């Protein structure tokens, strides 16, 4: 049994003792266990607080979760991993075990009963009119348009853009929209690119 396997208690934990060509990783891989501090799903990484040995934070990139069929982890998950020191600190090269027993699993999001599917309002919306993008946040999944005729802010949901085959918008981009003037304000129920 190799030195590394003895430390990790896992025969495959240190299957690569040398870094790959062109790698900036150190050849000194160590077995680390600890608890996940946080993981940003949108950015695809998070940090483990190493408890044994106490080496500080260890970067957990989503790519090392793939062998476990995961793309992210909840806060508080306990991990055993193989870490290497890079230019910016320690990074997990392999996840050996994942324990979710003490993880903080977020409650499933409940659908807001007041939320209306914009497509269901198409029959009540006005005619196509010109608008431009004020701002749009992909992470939040919504943004606002500016209606050309009166400069009113118009809420637009990502699903409305997706239905139109629009994957990205930028401030100032010209669009055409059908707008429903509802009790919460103007809502884009259909958008299309400006021709």
PDB file of C-alpha atoms in Angstrom, residues 85-193:
ATOM      1  CA  UNK A  85      -1.314  23.132  -3.330  1.00  0.00           C
ATOM      2  CA  UNK A  86      -1.535  25.450  -6.311  1.00  0.00           C
ATOM      3  CA  UNK A  87      -0.436  29.039  -6.813  1.00  0.00           C
ATOM      4  CA  UNK A  88      -3.492  30.349  -4.942  1.00  0.00           C
ATOM      5  CA  UNK A  89      -3.706  27.758  -2.167  1.00  0.00           C
ATOM      6  CA  UNK A  90      -5.137  24.293  -1.809  1.00  0.00           C
ATOM      7  CA  UNK A  91      -7.540  22.797  -4.327  1.00  0.00           C
ATOM      8  CA  UNK A  92      -9.334  19.450  -4.280  1.00  0.00           C
ATOM      9  CA  UNK A  93      -8.063  17.162  -7.025  1.00  0.00           C
ATOM     10  CA  UNK A  94     -10.404  14.302  -6.118  1.00  0.00           C
ATOM     11  CA  UNK A  95     -13.401  13.886  -3.839  1.00  0.00           C
ATOM     12  CA  UNK A  96     -13.195  10.549  -2.031  1.00  0.00           C
ATOM     13  CA  UNK A  97     -16.395  10.658   0.066  1.00  0.00           C
ATOM     14  CA  UNK A  98     -19.381  12.953   0.494  1.00  0.00           C
ATOM     15  CA  UNK A  99     -21.534  12.889   3.649  1.00  0.00           C
ATOM     16  CA  UNK A 100     -24.725  14.981   3.539  1.00  0.00           C
ATOM     17  CA  UNK A 101     -26.024  13.944   6.986  1.00  0.00           C
ATOM     18  CA  UNK A 102     -25.297  17.377   8.519  1.00  0.00           C
ATOM     19  CA  UNK A 103     -25.638  19.447   5.342  1.00  0.00           C
ATOM     20  CA  UNK A 104     -28.019  22.371   5.171  1.00  0.00           C
ATOM     21  CA  UNK A 105     -30.466  21.272   2.477  1.00  0.00           C
ATOM     22  CA  UNK A 106     -32.532  24.234   1.304  1.00  0.00           C
ATOM     23  CA  UNK A 107     -36.282  23.728   1.410  1.00  0.00           C
ATOM     24  CA  UNK A 108     -37.845  23.310  -2.018  1.00  0.00           C
ATOM     25  CA  UNK A 109     -39.000  26.597  -3.439  1.00  0.00           C
ATOM     26  CA  UNK A 110     -42.739  26.894  -3.434  1.00  0.00           C
ATOM     27  CA  UNK A 111     -44.440  28.454  -6.369  1.00  0.00           C
ATOM     28  CA  UNK A 112     -45.800  31.848  -5.505  1.00  0.00           C
ATOM     29  CA  UNK A 113     -49.582  31.636  -5.958  1.00  0.00           C
ATOM     30  CA  UNK A 114     -49.594  35.287  -7.046  1.00  0.00           C
ATOM     31  CA  UNK A 115     -47.118  34.612  -9.844  1.00  0.00           C
ATOM     32  CA  UNK A 116     -48.729  34.555 -13.255  1.00  0.00           C
ATOM     33  CA  UNK A 117     -47.349  32.821 -16.319  1.00  0.00           C
ATOM     34  CA  UNK A 118     -46.830  35.658 -18.826  1.00  0.00           C
ATOM     35  CA  UNK A 119     -47.874  33.398 -21.717  1.00  0.00           C
ATOM     36  CA  UNK A 120     -51.341  33.050 -20.147  1.00  0.00           C
ATOM     37  CA  UNK A 121     -51.845  36.823 -20.532  1.00  0.00           C
ATOM     38  CA  UNK A 122     -51.146  36.949 -24.263  1.00  0.00           C
ATOM     39  CA  UNK A 123     -54.837  37.432 -25.149  1.00  0.00           C
ATOM     40  CA  UNK A 124     -55.036  40.449 -22.835  1.00  0.00           C
ATOM     41  CA  UNK A 125     -51.788  42.108 -23.975  1.00  0.00           C
ATOM     42  CA  UNK A 126     -51.536  45.065 -26.305  1.00  0.00           C
ATOM     43  CA  UNK A 127     -50.163  45.092 -29.835  1.00  0.00           C
ATOM     44  CA  UNK A 128     -46.466  44.711 -30.612  1.00  0.00           C
ATOM     45  CA  UNK A 129     -44.536  47.841 -29.642  1.00  0.00           C
ATOM     46  CA  UNK A 130     -40.925  48.957 -29.470  1.00  0.00           C
ATOM     47  CA  UNK A 131     -38.871  48.610 -26.297  1.00  0.00           C
ATOM     48  CA  UNK A 132     -35.240  48.495 -25.246  1.00  0.00           C
ATOM     49  CA  UNK A 133     -33.469  46.549 -22.531  1.00  0.00           C
ATOM     50  CA  UNK A 134     -32.919  48.575 -19.366  1.00  0.00           C
ATOM     51  CA  UNK A 135     -31.129  45.761 -17.501  1.00  0.00           C
ATOM     52  CA  UNK A 136     -31.335  42.010 -17.166  1.00  0.00           C
ATOM     53  CA  UNK A 137     -29.881  39.719 -14.494  1.00  0.00           C
ATOM     54  CA  UNK A 138     -29.461  36.134 -15.731  1.00  0.00           C
ATOM     55  CA  UNK A 139     -28.816  34.798 -12.230  1.00  0.00           C
ATOM     56  CA  UNK A 140     -32.094  36.220 -10.928  1.00  0.00           C
ATOM     57  CA  UNK A 141     -33.892  35.358 -14.152  1.00  0.00           C
ATOM     58  CA  UNK A 142     -35.532  38.702 -14.792  1.00  0.00           C
ATOM     59  CA  UNK A 143     -34.995  42.310 -15.745  1.00  0.00           C
ATOM     60  CA  UNK A 144     -36.703  45.360 -17.187  1.00  0.00           C
ATOM     61  CA  UNK A 145     -37.369  46.811 -20.594  1.00  0.00           C
ATOM     62  CA  UNK A 146     -38.128  50.461 -21.326  1.00  0.00           C
ATOM     63  CA  UNK A 147     -41.295  50.927 -23.367  1.00  0.00           C
ATOM     64  CA  UNK A 148     -40.572  53.386 -26.209  1.00  0.00           C
ATOM     65  CA  UNK A 149     -43.933  55.203 -26.234  1.00  0.00           C
ATOM     66  CA  UNK A 150     -43.878  56.325 -22.590  1.00  0.00           C
ATOM     67  CA  UNK A 151     -40.474  55.258 -21.140  1.00  0.00           C
ATOM     68  CA  UNK A 152     -42.260  53.011 -18.616  1.00  0.00           C
ATOM     69  CA  UNK A 153     -40.344  50.172 -16.998  1.00  0.00           C
ATOM     70  CA  UNK A 154     -41.646  46.795 -18.193  1.00  0.00           C
ATOM     71  CA  UNK A 155     -40.868  43.626 -16.236  1.00  0.00           C
ATOM     72  CA  UNK A 156     -39.531  40.757 -18.361  1.00  0.00           C
ATOM     73  CA  UNK A 157     -38.946  37.199 -17.154  1.00  0.00           C
ATOM     74  CA  UNK A 158     -36.255  34.893 -18.530  1.00  0.00           C
ATOM     75  CA  UNK A 159     -38.910  32.370 -19.633  1.00  0.00           C
ATOM     76  CA  UNK A 160     -40.444  35.015 -21.884  1.00  0.00           C
ATOM     77  CA  UNK A 161     -37.061  35.540 -23.533  1.00  0.00           C
ATOM     78  CA  UNK A 162     -36.477  31.792 -23.854  1.00  0.00           C
ATOM     79  CA  UNK A 163     -39.826  31.290 -25.569  1.00  0.00           C
ATOM     80  CA  UNK A 164     -38.648  33.818 -28.145  1.00  0.00           C
ATOM     81  CA  UNK A 165     -35.348  31.972 -28.637  1.00  0.00           C
ATOM     82  CA  UNK A 166     -33.385  34.823 -27.040  1.00  0.00           C
ATOM     83  CA  UNK A 167     -30.656  33.559 -24.732  1.00  0.00           C
ATOM     84  CA  UNK A 168     -28.961  36.865 -23.878  1.00  0.00           C
ATOM     85  CA  UNK A 169     -29.828  40.545 -23.894  1.00  0.00           C
ATOM     86  CA  UNK A 170     -27.758  43.625 -23.176  1.00  0.00           C
ATOM     87  CA  UNK A 171     -28.682  47.112 -21.953  1.00  0.00           C
ATOM     88  CA  UNK A 172     -29.851  49.282 -24.836  1.00  0.00           C
ATOM     89  CA  UNK A 173     -30.700  46.318 -27.073  1.00  0.00           C
ATOM     90  CA  UNK A 174     -33.828  46.979 -29.124  1.00  0.00           C
ATOM     91  CA  UNK A 175     -36.714  44.524 -28.924  1.00  0.00           C
ATOM     92  CA  UNK A 176     -40.365  44.406 -29.814  1.00  0.00           C
ATOM     93  CA  UNK A 177     -42.826  43.310 -27.155  1.00  0.00           C
ATOM     94  CA  UNK A 178     -46.452  42.695 -26.370  1.00  0.00           C
ATOM     95  CA  UNK A 179     -47.108  44.163 -22.958  1.00  0.00           C
ATOM     96  CA  UNK A 180     -49.825  43.457 -20.412  1.00  0.00           C
ATOM     97  CA  UNK A 181     -50.600  46.418 -18.144  1.00  0.00           C
ATOM     98  CA  UNK A 182     -51.539  44.593 -14.962  1.00  0.00           C
ATOM     99  CA  UNK A 183     -52.071  45.502 -11.315  1.00  0.00           C
ATOM    100  CA  UNK A 184     -48.339  45.142 -10.568  1.00  0.00           C
ATOM    101  CA  UNK A 185     -47.312  47.233 -13.570  1.00  0.00           C
ATOM    102  CA  UNK A 186     -46.400  46.535 -17.193  1.00  0.00           C
ATOM    103  CA  UNK A 187     -45.321  42.959 -17.965  1.00  0.00           C
ATOM    104  CA  UNK A 188     -43.769  41.716 -21.218  1.00  0.00           C
ATOM    105  CA  UNK A 189     -45.709  38.610 -22.237  1.00  0.00           C
ATOM    106  CA  UNK A 190     -44.048  38.182 -25.630  1.00  0.00           C
ATOM    107  CA  UNK A 191     -40.787  39.554 -26.998  1.00  0.00           C
ATOM    108  CA  UNK A 192     -39.032  39.308 -30.327  1.00  0.00           C
ATOM    109  CA  UNK A 193     -35.839  40.781 -31.739  1.00  0.00           C
TER     110      UNK A 193
END
